[in-house]
């Protein structure tokens, strides 16, 4: 069974940095997922895209983070990372690792359990 395991959340002051990591456990072979990335959900709000990256390196960012966050992935290790710089209180949320795999039946999606990021002084 494939599982996404996240790490790297925590408490940081405004202007600080955090790096989130996600490892896909239970996969065989590299580039198992066509797309990997991160979503976040703030209290009382819907889950929203933060950043994604395909195996070919194409990226998508939410406009609010484009200048501050950087997504990267290692296809050989089936990992995806999110470097978050110049964090703002509005970035406080649970961050979820996301992965999508193309199959004959369509896109199969997998989610991590989430890691909490709190930006506060």
Short mmCIF file of C-alpha atoms in Angstrom, two decimals, residues 3 6 19 21 45 48-49 56 61-62 66 68 72-73 78 86 90-91 97 101 105 109 117-118:
data_model
loop_
_atom_site.label_atom_id
_atom_site.label_comp_id
_atom_site.label_asym_id
_atom_site.label_seq_id
_atom_site.Cartn_x
_atom_site.Cartn_y
_atom_site.Cartn_z
CA UNK A 3 1.65 6.00 1.73
CA UNK A 6 5.40 14.17 5.48
CA UNK A 19 11.32 22.97 4.56
CA UNK A 21 9.52 16.88 2.82
CA UNK A 45 -11.16 27.21 4.92
CA UNK A 48 -6.09 24.75 -1.65
CA UNK A 49 -3.17 24.11 -3.98
CA UNK A 56 9.00 16.46 -16.44
CA UNK A 61 2.23 27.65 -7.82
CA UNK A 62 -0.48 29.56 -6.07
CA UNK A 66 5.13 31.99 -6.01
CA UNK A 68 8.53 32.79 -1.60
CA UNK A 72 11.46 20.32 -5.88
CA UNK A 73 11.29 16.58 -6.36
CA UNK A 78 9.80 9.48 -5.18
CA UNK A 86 9.74 34.66 4.19
CA UNK A 90 -1.34 33.83 6.55
CA UNK A 91 0.72 30.74 5.67
CA UNK A 97 1.46 16.10 0.46
CA UNK A 101 -0.55 8.59 -10.85
CA UNK A 105 -8.85 4.11 -15.24
CA UNK A 109 -4.68 10.36 -6.14
CA UNK A 117 2.85 24.89 9.95
CA UNK A 118 2.32 27.76 12.36
#
